[in-house]
mmCIF file of C-alpha atoms and ligand atoms in Angstrom:
data_model
loop_
_atom_site.group_PDB
_atom_site.id
_atom_site.type_symbol
_atom_site.label_atom_id
_atom_site.label_comp_id
_atom_site.label_asym_id
_atom_site.label_seq_id
_atom_site.Cartn_x
_atom_site.Cartn_y
_atom_site.Cartn_z
ATOM 1 C CA UNK A 1 -1.101 18.507 -16.345
ATOM 2 C CA UNK A 2 -3.833 19.111 -17.971
ATOM 3 C CA UNK A 3 -7.878 18.450 -17.454
ATOM 4 C CA UNK A 4 -9.631 16.036 -19.668
ATOM 5 C CA UNK A 5 -13.529 15.550 -21.098
ATOM 6 C CA UNK A 6 -15.062 13.573 -18.013
ATOM 7 C CA UNK A 7 -17.169 11.366 -20.638
ATOM 8 C CA UNK A 8 -21.035 10.561 -19.743
ATOM 9 C CA UNK A 9 -23.266 7.583 -19.509
ATOM 10 C CA UNK A 10 -24.469 7.988 -23.600
ATOM 11 C CA UNK A 11 -21.100 7.219 -24.476
ATOM 12 C CA UNK A 12 -20.387 3.545 -25.174
ATOM 13 C CA UNK A 13 -16.966 3.798 -24.477
ATOM 14 C CA UNK A 14 -18.364 3.612 -20.641
ATOM 15 C CA UNK A 15 -18.651 -0.202 -21.266
ATOM 16 C CA UNK A 16 -16.145 -1.136 -23.225
ATOM 17 C CA UNK A 17 -13.745 -3.685 -21.833
ATOM 18 C CA UNK A 18 -9.992 -1.821 -21.076
ATOM 19 C CA UNK A 19 -6.597 -3.094 -21.928
ATOM 20 C CA UNK A 20 -3.686 -4.044 -19.653
ATOM 21 C CA UNK A 21 -0.638 -1.689 -19.295
ATOM 22 C CA UNK A 22 1.896 -3.007 -21.106
ATOM 23 C CA UNK A 23 5.113 0.036 -21.178
ATOM 24 C CA UNK A 24 6.048 2.095 -18.754
ATOM 25 C CA UNK A 25 5.992 5.102 -20.341
ATOM 26 C CA UNK A 26 5.884 8.961 -19.973
ATOM 27 C CA UNK A 27 2.559 9.123 -21.947
ATOM 28 C CA UNK A 28 1.678 7.167 -19.356
ATOM 29 C CA UNK A 29 2.504 9.042 -15.854
ATOM 30 C CA UNK A 30 0.790 12.509 -18.293
ATOM 31 C CA UNK A 31 -2.702 10.350 -18.044
ATOM 32 C CA UNK A 32 -2.392 9.733 -14.748
ATOM 33 C CA UNK A 33 -1.535 12.836 -13.984
ATOM 34 C CA UNK A 34 -3.930 14.692 -16.281
ATOM 35 C CA UNK A 35 -6.761 11.656 -14.345
ATOM 36 C CA UNK A 36 -5.877 13.337 -10.660
ATOM 37 C CA UNK A 37 -6.680 16.504 -11.810
ATOM 38 C CA UNK A 38 -9.482 15.703 -14.070
ATOM 39 C CA UNK A 39 -10.429 13.956 -10.608
ATOM 40 C CA UNK A 40 -9.733 16.605 -8.390
ATOM 41 C CA UNK A 41 -11.603 19.205 -10.117
ATOM 42 C CA UNK A 42 -14.784 17.200 -10.783
ATOM 43 C CA UNK A 43 -14.256 16.853 -6.926
ATOM 44 C CA UNK A 44 -14.004 12.921 -7.003
ATOM 45 C CA UNK A 45 -13.160 10.386 -5.248
ATOM 46 C CA UNK A 46 -11.774 7.931 -8.068
ATOM 47 C CA UNK A 47 -11.646 8.262 -12.121
ATOM 48 C CA UNK A 48 -10.475 5.128 -14.399
ATOM 49 C CA UNK A 49 -8.620 5.885 -17.383
ATOM 50 C CA UNK A 50 -11.933 4.654 -19.453
ATOM 51 C CA UNK A 51 -14.041 7.909 -17.934
ATOM 52 C CA UNK A 52 -11.239 10.507 -20.182
ATOM 53 C CA UNK A 53 -12.135 8.514 -22.944
ATOM 54 C CA UNK A 54 -8.606 5.889 -22.274
ATOM 55 C CA UNK A 55 -8.918 1.826 -23.012
ATOM 56 C CA UNK A 56 -6.443 0.999 -20.602
ATOM 57 C CA UNK A 57 -5.944 -0.832 -17.491
ATOM 58 C CA UNK A 58 -5.568 2.906 -15.092
ATOM 59 C CA UNK A 59 -7.020 4.508 -12.210
ATOM 60 C CA UNK A 60 -6.892 7.116 -9.337
ATOM 61 C CA UNK A 61 -7.828 6.740 -6.554
ATOM 62 C CA UNK A 62 -8.093 9.739 -3.875
ATOM 63 C CA UNK A 63 -10.423 9.056 -0.407
ATOM 64 C CA UNK A 64 -8.658 12.261 1.774
ATOM 65 C CA UNK A 65 -5.970 9.233 1.939
ATOM 66 C CA UNK A 66 -3.773 10.940 -0.070
ATOM 67 C CA UNK A 67 -3.853 9.749 -4.143
ATOM 68 C CA UNK A 68 -3.254 5.880 -5.256
ATOM 69 C CA UNK A 69 -2.355 4.940 -8.881
ATOM 70 C CA UNK A 70 -3.110 2.219 -9.905
ATOM 71 C CA UNK A 71 -2.851 0.149 -12.941
ATOM 72 C CA UNK A 72 -4.082 -3.347 -13.565
ATOM 73 C CA UNK A 73 -5.431 -3.277 -10.377
ATOM 74 C CA UNK A 74 -6.976 -6.742 -9.777
ATOM 75 C CA UNK A 75 -9.074 -7.494 -6.526
ATOM 76 C CA UNK A 76 -7.338 -10.475 -4.789
ATOM 77 C CA UNK A 77 -10.160 -11.075 -1.464
ATOM 78 C CA UNK A 78 -13.319 -9.407 -0.645
ATOM 79 C CA UNK A 79 -15.020 -9.231 2.739
ATOM 80 C CA UNK A 80 -17.843 -8.729 4.548
ATOM 81 C CA UNK A 81 -20.458 -5.895 2.896
ATOM 82 C CA UNK A 82 -21.360 -3.231 2.762
ATOM 83 C CA UNK A 83 -25.046 -1.278 1.318
ATOM 84 C CA UNK A 84 -24.276 2.471 0.885
ATOM 85 C CA UNK A 85 -26.022 5.331 -1.649
ATOM 86 C CA UNK A 86 -23.454 5.699 -4.369
ATOM 87 C CA UNK A 87 -22.292 7.925 -7.557
ATOM 88 C CA UNK A 88 -20.275 8.097 -10.445
ATOM 89 C CA UNK A 89 -18.283 10.884 -12.007
ATOM 90 C CA UNK A 90 -19.800 9.704 -15.950
ATOM 91 C CA UNK A 91 -23.673 9.877 -14.348
ATOM 92 C CA UNK A 92 -23.648 13.009 -13.312
ATOM 93 C CA UNK A 93 -26.295 13.947 -10.065
ATOM 94 C CA UNK A 94 -27.560 10.420 -9.600
ATOM 95 C CA UNK A 95 -27.133 8.498 -6.758
ATOM 96 C CA UNK A 96 -28.036 5.077 -6.102
ATOM 97 C CA UNK A 97 -27.154 2.573 -3.000
ATOM 98 C CA UNK A 98 -24.870 -0.417 -4.046
ATOM 99 C CA UNK A 99 -23.847 -3.586 -3.030
ATOM 100 C CA UNK A 100 -20.323 -3.814 -2.169
ATOM 101 C CA UNK A 101 -18.002 -5.970 -0.111
ATOM 102 C CA UNK A 102 -17.251 -3.639 2.984
ATOM 103 C CA UNK A 103 -12.791 -4.851 2.451
ATOM 104 C CA UNK A 104 -11.411 -5.338 -0.237
ATOM 105 C CA UNK A 105 -7.281 -5.687 -1.523
ATOM 106 C CA UNK A 106 -5.915 -5.309 -4.391
ATOM 107 C CA UNK A 107 -3.128 -5.242 -6.842
ATOM 108 C CA UNK A 108 -1.191 -3.712 -8.479
ATOM 109 C CA UNK A 109 1.310 -1.711 -9.985
ATOM 110 C CA UNK A 110 2.458 1.066 -10.199
ATOM 111 C CA UNK A 111 3.564 4.418 -12.275
ATOM 112 C CA UNK A 112 6.895 1.935 -12.863
ATOM 113 C CA UNK A 113 5.809 -0.863 -13.167
ATOM 114 C CA UNK A 114 5.899 -2.707 -9.837
ATOM 115 C CA UNK A 115 4.111 -4.455 -7.963
ATOM 116 C CA UNK A 116 1.667 -3.365 -4.976
ATOM 117 C CA UNK A 117 -1.028 -3.915 -2.387
ATOM 118 C CA UNK A 118 -3.535 -2.037 -1.038
ATOM 119 C CA UNK A 119 -6.348 -3.040 1.735
ATOM 120 C CA UNK A 120 -8.800 -0.870 1.635
ATOM 121 C CA UNK A 121 -12.491 -0.637 3.948
ATOM 122 C CA UNK A 122 -15.473 1.387 3.640
ATOM 123 C CA UNK A 123 -15.757 4.278 1.346
ATOM 124 C CA UNK A 124 -11.905 3.592 0.116
ATOM 125 C CA UNK A 125 -12.950 -0.475 -0.414
ATOM 126 C CA UNK A 126 -16.233 1.051 -2.127
ATOM 127 C CA UNK A 127 -13.860 3.049 -4.832
ATOM 128 C CA UNK A 128 -11.757 0.706 -5.499
ATOM 129 C CA UNK A 129 -14.403 -1.855 -6.576
ATOM 130 C CA UNK A 130 -16.182 0.937 -8.741
ATOM 131 C CA UNK A 131 -13.321 2.448 -10.441
ATOM 132 C CA UNK A 132 -11.455 -1.470 -11.399
ATOM 133 C CA UNK A 133 -15.638 -2.325 -12.122
ATOM 134 C CA UNK A 134 -15.256 0.359 -15.076
ATOM 135 C CA UNK A 135 -11.987 -0.597 -16.358
ATOM 136 C CA UNK A 136 -14.598 -3.867 -17.746
ATOM 137 C CA UNK A 137 -17.849 -1.761 -18.205
ATOM 138 C CA UNK A 138 -18.980 -2.180 -15.982
ATOM 139 C CA UNK A 139 -21.286 0.781 -14.274
ATOM 140 C CA UNK A 140 -22.927 0.982 -10.688
ATOM 141 C CA UNK A 141 -25.388 0.715 -11.476
ATOM 142 C CA UNK A 142 -25.450 -2.543 -12.510
ATOM 143 C CA UNK A 143 -24.559 -3.004 -9.009
ATOM 144 C CA UNK A 144 -27.663 -1.726 -7.151
ATOM 145 C CA UNK A 145 -28.687 -3.661 -3.832
ATOM 146 C CA UNK A 146 -32.197 -5.662 -3.673
ATOM 147 C CA UNK A 147 -35.134 -3.273 -3.735
ATOM 148 C CA UNK A 148 -32.590 -0.191 -5.444
ATOM 149 C CA UNK A 149 -33.422 2.802 -7.407
ATOM 150 C CA UNK A 150 -31.375 5.174 -8.955
ATOM 151 C CA UNK A 151 -32.185 8.578 -7.843
ATOM 152 C CA UNK A 152 -31.681 11.550 -8.795
ATOM 153 C CA UNK A 153 -30.099 13.834 -6.625
ATOM 154 C CA UNK A 154 -32.078 17.152 -5.518
HETATM 155 ZN ZN1 ZN B 1 -17.842 6.413 -11.892
#
């Protein structure tokens, strides 16, 4: 496994749309392993492949309940609303209050290509939405709640 470089705000790749994964091979496994290691090193709760410069629809999340690997994820259902401060490993030193669903359901493939269903509330729901947004070039600063601005962390 290897730590990969996390791309930051000024890198135009963050605004690009990632392509679906069609081949479930060793390269995908290596990417997933490297992404998890990179996320843990950076002390984040989620990371999308585009953040390490790979335009594929691949996400890792760990909000404290174990590692979740999402390949070709799709949000299938949302409920409620939450407004909580959120940050991003690609936008270091900043945070902002976003408007997100309180609960989301997600379907995604695992590293073997099998479809799995996930449900997330609170932080986990935010992480699912935040990371899946990355796959379409969307950053949390595009999801700020009304009257909220990005603030520099102290
Ligand atoms: Zn992010």
